[in-house]
Amino acid sequence: MSRRHQNFRNYRQEQRLTQNRVIASAIFVLIMMAVLLARLFYLQVVQHEIYQTKADDNRVMLITEPPPRGLIYDRNGLVLADNRPIHSLTVIPERVEDIKTLRETLSATIDITDSEWDDFNNRLSEYRRPYQSITLKSQLTDEEWAKISVDLYRLHGVQVEAQLTRYYPFGEAFAHAVGYVGRITANDLQKVDRLVYQGALFIGKTGIEDFYEDTLFGQPGLSKVEVNARGRIMSELERQNPTPGKDLHLHLDARLQQYAHDLLGDYKGAVVAIDPKTGGVLALVSKPSFDPNMFVQGISYGNYSVLRESNSLPLFNRAVRGGYPPASTIKPFMALAGLEYGFSSWTERYFASGFYQINPGGRRYRDWKRTGHGWVDLERSVIESVDTYYYQLAHKMGITPIHNFLSRFGFGESRLLDMYGSSSGLLPSSEWKRAKYNESWYPGDSVNVGIGQGFMVATPIQMASATAIIANRGEYHYPRLVDKVGDEPIEFDDKVGQLHKITLKNQGHWERMVVAMRKVITDDKGTARRLQGTEYSIAGKTGTGQVFSLREDEEYDAEALEKRLHDHALFMGFAPAEAPKIAVFSIFENGGSSGKPADLAKLLFDAYLYDDFPTRYDYLKGSNHER
Amino acid sequence: MKDSLYKRVIAFTNARLWQLVHVDVLLVSALMILVTGGLFILYSASGQNIDMVERQIFRLTLGLGVCLALAQLQPKYLRRASPLLFVFLALLLIGVLLFGVGAKGAQRWLALPGGLRFQPSEFMKIVMPMMIAWYFSDRQLPPSFKQILVVIALIFIPVLMIAKQPDLGTSLIVAVSGLFVLFLAGLGWRYIIGAAALAPIGGYVLWQFMHGYQRQRVLTFLNPESDPLGSGWNIIQSKTAIGSGGIDGKGWLEGTQAQLDFLPESHTDFIIAVLAEEFGLLGCAALLLAYFLVIARGLFIAANAEDNYARLLAGSLTLTFFVYMFVNIGMVSGILPVVGVPLPLVSYGGTSIITIMATFGILMSIQTHKRAR
């Protein structure tokens, strides 16, 4: 159609039309360019600060550098808890394109176990700071390190980090005394300042490591770095160095600790040695034990359940939590109670037959010696450990004076100053029994308590501490593990840290009691006469704790009983008796007779007093060993 | 006695010599300003990769060669070749759909002997306006309703083929290059207003027919923060780069977003963000001014062209160039959805440099082959 009308076309009009449209387009272009400029103005001027902040958030990263943890030394400067450099393979999940692909790529290079991946995934789902690395495999071998280093450039988000890990060079003998650190869990983070623990790997879980966490941890360093989009650090903008944690110096003597640990042999049990002058714990052994190093990098579930479910309870710290009947080792305290309240005297004599009855014809409380001891005084009752003497004494006194007096020695109370979770044992009273069993206190209950059985329960640390009080003739410090923080003496709350004193109505009783306990060894009938023949003087008291209640007329027959039903064997003692330097309490669970713990104590005295440990312990001597 | 500088410049640009070699001095100068500035940005955006800059210079030189060569060609030959080229390219597009090669799920190329590749859709950007301009060249303007329908069909058949490859960016450019001719040819305003009014309704209908993932893309455009690590990442980072640049920028090679690799595609589609970060709003304004000079000269050539074909073609090519720029800056600054359109003559690589330079060759041809009046 248009072709036919070609001749009539108005070219000028068409030209004007298209030119107008070009002009309209030019206006359109100008308007749209103005829109772009307005948009850029909005972003670059109006919202500039928002985006400036975003850009800085992108490129500036705060990295906390965990401080090196304070070391733990024994009294001779031997390192019991050390820091060791390791190289670990860590991953920043935010930088990884795809974890699955990464897993495939990595497994071609080095071995990463399924459980390591499980741990990694678990930690991935836990709370963490964005861009914080997660350890995938710790403690790379040199070979693994070399292999992975070659591939690092193409593994975004993967790095090899040099870290410090905790190391306990002497393993299980010290596990219960020093404790251990472990990986920080979500639970732990609720108790601490997350900011401070950013980037930290470990936190104290038990023992000294736990109690002194704040001191050992130190102050983290802060470094402000510029990173690129792949998380690579391009430059450091600002830096504040970490303040290392403070070192701790323990009262503990590593050789004494190891020696005591070894002397317990295959027995379950505990040994606590205390310096009576300071309350410092020289040895704190609980057996069986475990290798604390297992917990540092995270213990495998399998290993953990073995430890947890073992009948011998290796994770249980018997020395501070184990509740044992103190048995005959309570007798010196019971005797002092009788003296204090006028229920007995050094001169009064008592005829000890083979048993004691509250009422004629009533229940017979048997003496360990069927034939009885004949006429005995207070001193002899200690020397020969006369049960009937204490049956009658406890019966006469009743529970209230017993409770009041024994509590002054720390029974029924947790006095260990610097470890969490120590048990307070059980020092019974009639109120306690009423509350617990809704029953009144029977005289027979007192009779049992008289020989440290029945309701009475004490921990080895309580027994050792009480022993030290007698050793020091009434003056004492609460037991503590740490001596110095860095170079400064440890400071505890004034009331508990200071010197305490038990003042008897007649202070002479202390010395008399020491003499009696001395005769436990020196007397021909002394229950610990096997310890005779030392150049120095030992004072002590044996004990045999019943695990298995014998009926009234039954004879204890070790042969016939299963080992787990054998009596616990106990010994408390100190040396030299005149001016004690060490007090020891030891218990062999199901150890039978008290010979084993007594022998153990003597060997510890020998070694400690003369600094004459078997040469096999020379490696535990420490660097600033003197004397 | 002395001529003013202005007069001397005018004299220079009008010199017979330029007319003889068919060079439009103003257009080439504006292009040179744009391209030179672009090379400096590219050097920074590529992480100071001088090899990349050299390759870009090579491409630009090649493009300039194509531009000068096309400028020698009389517009009437272009006009006569238009329908042939159009049919030929349309056939090739069918070929691409059937035998095409490509990557990442898109097939855009035809493999040629000797390992070469050929992307027909790229040339459609020029041939489409040529075709529509040819269609109108011997018809009376403004177009009738029937003609409009014919033109719409001519535009959308190849556009749909390109969109199916899929190559949304190119199909969009090809579509607008055709539609601009229609507009310049005097498409009635009632049609334009009507189409604008129908757009939201069309959008709603389209939304109803969209797949979930397609809707997701639209939503991401509307709110990139909803998917900050996935598809929203690019746009968040580019806005951050632009916004943090402020008025005068962080300085050349000092942009943290660009230099520390937070900005994706920094040397290709998102290169304007590098400029915005390092030279700020002032740098952006300078770039827009350079573009405006090119576009203004193009529209001037269109307005003063000899016949309808030349006017429509020159106008459409210039406006398409503008759309390139607008879509790119619009998407990088977050007012348009992310479609893969490079910033013309500044973004690194692509055959687009050659085709864009070719359009300027056509413009120069139109400007310099006019019979003296």
PDB file of C-alpha atoms in Angstrom, chain A residues 1-3 5-6 8-11 14-19 21-30 32-33 35-37 39-41 43-45 47-49 51-56 58-59 95 131 226-230 234, chain B residues 137-142 183-189 192 225 236-237 239-240 242-247 250 256-257 260-262 276 280-281 284-285 288 291-292 295 299 302-303 308 311-312 319 322 325-326 329-330 333-335:
ATOM      1  CA  MET A   1       0.000   0.000   0.000  1.00  0.00           C
ATOM      2  CA  SER A   2       2.737   2.365   0.947  1.00  0.00           C
ATOM      3  CA  ARG A   3       4.532   1.670  -2.288  1.00  0.00           C
ATOM      4  CA  HIS A   5       1.344   6.112  -2.354  1.00  0.00           C
ATOM      5  CA  GLN A   6       5.047   6.700  -2.513  1.00  0.00           C
ATOM      6  CA  PHE A   8       2.403  11.403  -2.189  1.00  0.00           C
ATOM      7  CA  ARG A   9       4.743  10.976   0.773  1.00  0.00           C
ATOM      8  CA  ASN A  10       5.586  14.112   2.640  1.00  0.00           C
ATOM      9  CA  TYR A  11       9.281  13.578   3.278  1.00  0.00           C
ATOM     10  CA  GLU A  14       8.447  12.336   8.067  1.00  0.00           C
ATOM     11  CA  GLN A  15      11.858  13.893   8.684  1.00  0.00           C
ATOM     12  CA  ARG A  16      10.346  16.209  11.283  1.00  0.00           C
ATOM     13  CA  LEU A  17       8.584  13.256  12.912  1.00  0.00           C
ATOM     14  CA  THR A  18      11.740  11.166  13.231  1.00  0.00           C
ATOM     15  CA  GLN A  19      13.808  14.149  14.313  1.00  0.00           C
ATOM     16  CA  ARG A  21      11.512  11.347  18.135  1.00  0.00           C
ATOM     17  CA  VAL A  22      15.312  11.666  18.317  1.00  0.00           C
ATOM     18  CA  ILE A  23      14.877  14.787  20.442  1.00  0.00           C
ATOM     19  CA  ALA A  24      12.396  12.923  22.640  1.00  0.00           C
ATOM     20  CA  SER A  25      14.967  10.146  22.963  1.00  0.00           C
ATOM     21  CA  ALA A  26      17.631  12.656  23.953  1.00  0.00           C
ATOM     22  CA  ILE A  27      15.368  13.958  26.694  1.00  0.00           C
ATOM     23  CA  PHE A  28      14.672  10.351  27.756  1.00  0.00           C
ATOM     24  CA  VAL A  29      18.425   9.674  27.865  1.00  0.00           C
ATOM     25  CA  LEU A  30      19.017  12.767  29.966  1.00  0.00           C
ATOM     26  CA  MET A  32      17.566   8.274  32.764  1.00  0.00           C
ATOM     27  CA  MET A  33      21.121   9.468  33.290  1.00  0.00           C
ATOM     28  CA  VAL A  35      18.165   8.713  37.546  1.00  0.00           C
ATOM     29  CA  LEU A  36      21.502   6.898  37.553  1.00  0.00           C
ATOM     30  CA  LEU A  37      23.271   9.893  39.018  1.00  0.00           C
ATOM     31  CA  ARG A  39      20.988   6.556  42.507  1.00  0.00           C
ATOM     32  CA  LEU A  40      24.758   6.909  42.777  1.00  0.00           C
ATOM     33  CA  PHE A  41      24.321  10.054  44.857  1.00  0.00           C
ATOM     34  CA  LEU A  43      24.491   5.308  47.627  1.00  0.00           C
ATOM     35  CA  GLN A  44      27.654   7.369  47.744  1.00  0.00           C
ATOM     36  CA  VAL A  45      26.562  10.404  49.682  1.00  0.00           C
ATOM     37  CA  GLN A  47      24.192   6.129  52.562  1.00  0.00           C
ATOM     38  CA  HIS A  48      27.943   6.496  52.423  1.00  0.00           C
ATOM     39  CA  GLU A  49      28.541   5.815  56.098  1.00  0.00           C
ATOM     40  CA  TYR A  51      28.422   1.226  53.209  1.00  0.00           C
ATOM     41  CA  GLN A  52      31.735   2.484  54.545  1.00  0.00           C
ATOM     42  CA  THR A  53      31.032   0.455  57.667  1.00  0.00           C
ATOM     43  CA  LYS A  54      30.032  -2.549  55.615  1.00  0.00           C
ATOM     44  CA  ALA A  55      33.211  -2.349  53.587  1.00  0.00           C
ATOM     45  CA  ASP A  56      35.269  -2.158  56.773  1.00  0.00           C
ATOM     46  CA  ASN A  58      34.268  -7.012  55.195  1.00  0.00           C
ATOM     47  CA  ARG A  59      37.943  -6.372  55.311  1.00  0.00           C
ATOM     48  CA  ARG A  95      35.455 -19.631  53.563  1.00  0.00           C
ATOM     49  CA  TYR A 131      35.097 -16.818  60.729  1.00  0.00           C
ATOM     50  CA  GLU A 226      42.833  -6.825  56.932  1.00  0.00           C
ATOM     51  CA  VAL A 227      41.579  -9.888  55.087  1.00  0.00           C
ATOM     52  CA  ASN A 228      40.579 -10.504  51.531  1.00  0.00           C
ATOM     53  CA  ALA A 229      37.364 -12.152  50.436  1.00  0.00           C
ATOM     54  CA  ARG A 230      38.827 -15.615  50.908  1.00  0.00           C
ATOM     55  CA  MET A 234      46.702  -9.293  53.931  1.00  0.00           C
TER      56      MET A 234
ATOM     57  CA  SER B 137      12.755   2.831   4.738  1.00  0.00           C
ATOM     58  CA  ASP B 138      10.323   2.784   1.836  1.00  0.00           C
ATOM     59  CA  ARG B 139       7.130   2.968   3.831  1.00  0.00           C
ATOM     60  CA  GLN B 140       5.310   6.059   4.880  1.00  0.00           C
ATOM     61  CA  LEU B 141       5.732   7.068   8.496  1.00  0.00           C
ATOM     62  CA  PRO B 142       4.216   6.892  11.064  1.00  0.00           C
ATOM     63  CA  PHE B 183       9.668   4.317  18.401  1.00  0.00           C
ATOM     64  CA  LEU B 184      11.806   6.547  16.208  1.00  0.00           C
ATOM     65  CA  ALA B 185       9.619   5.678  13.251  1.00  0.00           C
ATOM     66  CA  GLY B 186       6.820   7.460  15.055  1.00  0.00           C
ATOM     67  CA  LEU B 187       4.971   4.739  16.917  1.00  0.00           C
ATOM     68  CA  GLY B 188       1.854   6.434  18.234  1.00  0.00           C
ATOM     69  CA  TRP B 189       2.025   7.653  21.795  1.00  0.00           C
ATOM     70  CA  ILE B 192       3.395   3.500  24.062  1.00  0.00           C
ATOM     71  CA  GLU B 225      19.726  -9.274  51.796  1.00  0.00           C
ATOM     72  CA  ILE B 236      25.365  -6.487  48.225  1.00  0.00           C
ATOM     73  CA  GLN B 237      29.091  -6.322  47.581  1.00  0.00           C
ATOM     74  CA  LYS B 239      26.494  -1.621  46.505  1.00  0.00           C
ATOM     75  CA  THR B 240      28.963  -1.716  49.367  1.00  0.00           C
ATOM     76  CA  ILE B 242      29.868   1.991  45.408  1.00  0.00           C
ATOM     77  CA  GLY B 243      28.542   3.399  48.675  1.00  0.00           C
ATOM     78  CA  SER B 244      31.873   3.196  50.478  1.00  0.00           C
ATOM     79  CA  GLY B 245      33.487   5.197  47.674  1.00  0.00           C
ATOM     80  CA  GLY B 246      31.766   8.364  48.810  1.00  0.00           C
ATOM     81  CA  ILE B 247      32.193  11.596  46.933  1.00  0.00           C
ATOM     82  CA  LYS B 250      39.327   5.843  48.079  1.00  0.00           C
ATOM     83  CA  THR B 256      39.259  -2.414  49.497  1.00  0.00           C
ATOM     84  CA  GLN B 257      36.195  -4.095  48.040  1.00  0.00           C
ATOM     85  CA  LEU B 260      40.579  -7.627  48.356  1.00  0.00           C
ATOM     86  CA  ASP B 261      38.277  -9.557  46.036  1.00  0.00           C
ATOM     87  CA  PHE B 262      35.051  -8.909  47.870  1.00  0.00           C
ATOM     88  CA  ALA B 276      32.688   4.172  42.037  1.00  0.00           C
ATOM     89  CA  GLY B 280      33.705   8.201  44.061  1.00  0.00           C
ATOM     90  CA  LEU B 281      30.717  10.084  42.816  1.00  0.00           C
ATOM     91  CA  CYS B 284      31.054   8.243  38.175  1.00  0.00           C
ATOM     92  CA  ALA B 285      29.863  11.639  37.009  1.00  0.00           C
ATOM     93  CA  LEU B 288      28.512   9.339  32.709  1.00  0.00           C
ATOM     94  CA  TYR B 291      28.982   8.324  27.805  1.00  0.00           C
ATOM     95  CA  PHE B 292      26.749  11.291  27.332  1.00  0.00           C
ATOM     96  CA  ILE B 295      25.397   9.341  22.946  1.00  0.00           C
ATOM     97  CA  LEU B 299      21.780  11.309  18.419  1.00  0.00           C
ATOM     98  CA  ALA B 302      20.769  10.502  13.759  1.00  0.00           C
ATOM     99  CA  ALA B 303      18.844  13.759  13.754  1.00  0.00           C
ATOM    100  CA  ASN B 308      14.630   7.623   7.114  1.00  0.00           C
ATOM    101  CA  ARG B 311      17.915   8.275  10.879  1.00  0.00           C
ATOM    102  CA  LEU B 312      16.151   5.249  12.307  1.00  0.00           C
ATOM    103  CA  LEU B 319      19.936   4.360  22.049  1.00  0.00           C
ATOM    104  CA  PHE B 322      22.696   3.873  25.979  1.00  0.00           C
ATOM    105  CA  MET B 325      25.164   1.417  29.784  1.00  0.00           C
ATOM    106  CA  PHE B 326      21.970   2.081  31.682  1.00  0.00           C
ATOM    107  CA  ILE B 329      24.962   0.640  35.877  1.00  0.00           C
ATOM    108  CA  GLY B 330      21.381   0.106  36.953  1.00  0.00           C
ATOM    109  CA  SER B 333      23.839  -0.101  41.658  1.00  0.00           C
ATOM    110  CA  GLY B 334      20.814  -2.233  42.507  1.00  0.00           C
ATOM    111  CA  ILE B 335      17.939  -0.582  40.693  1.00  0.00           C
TER     112      ILE B 335
END
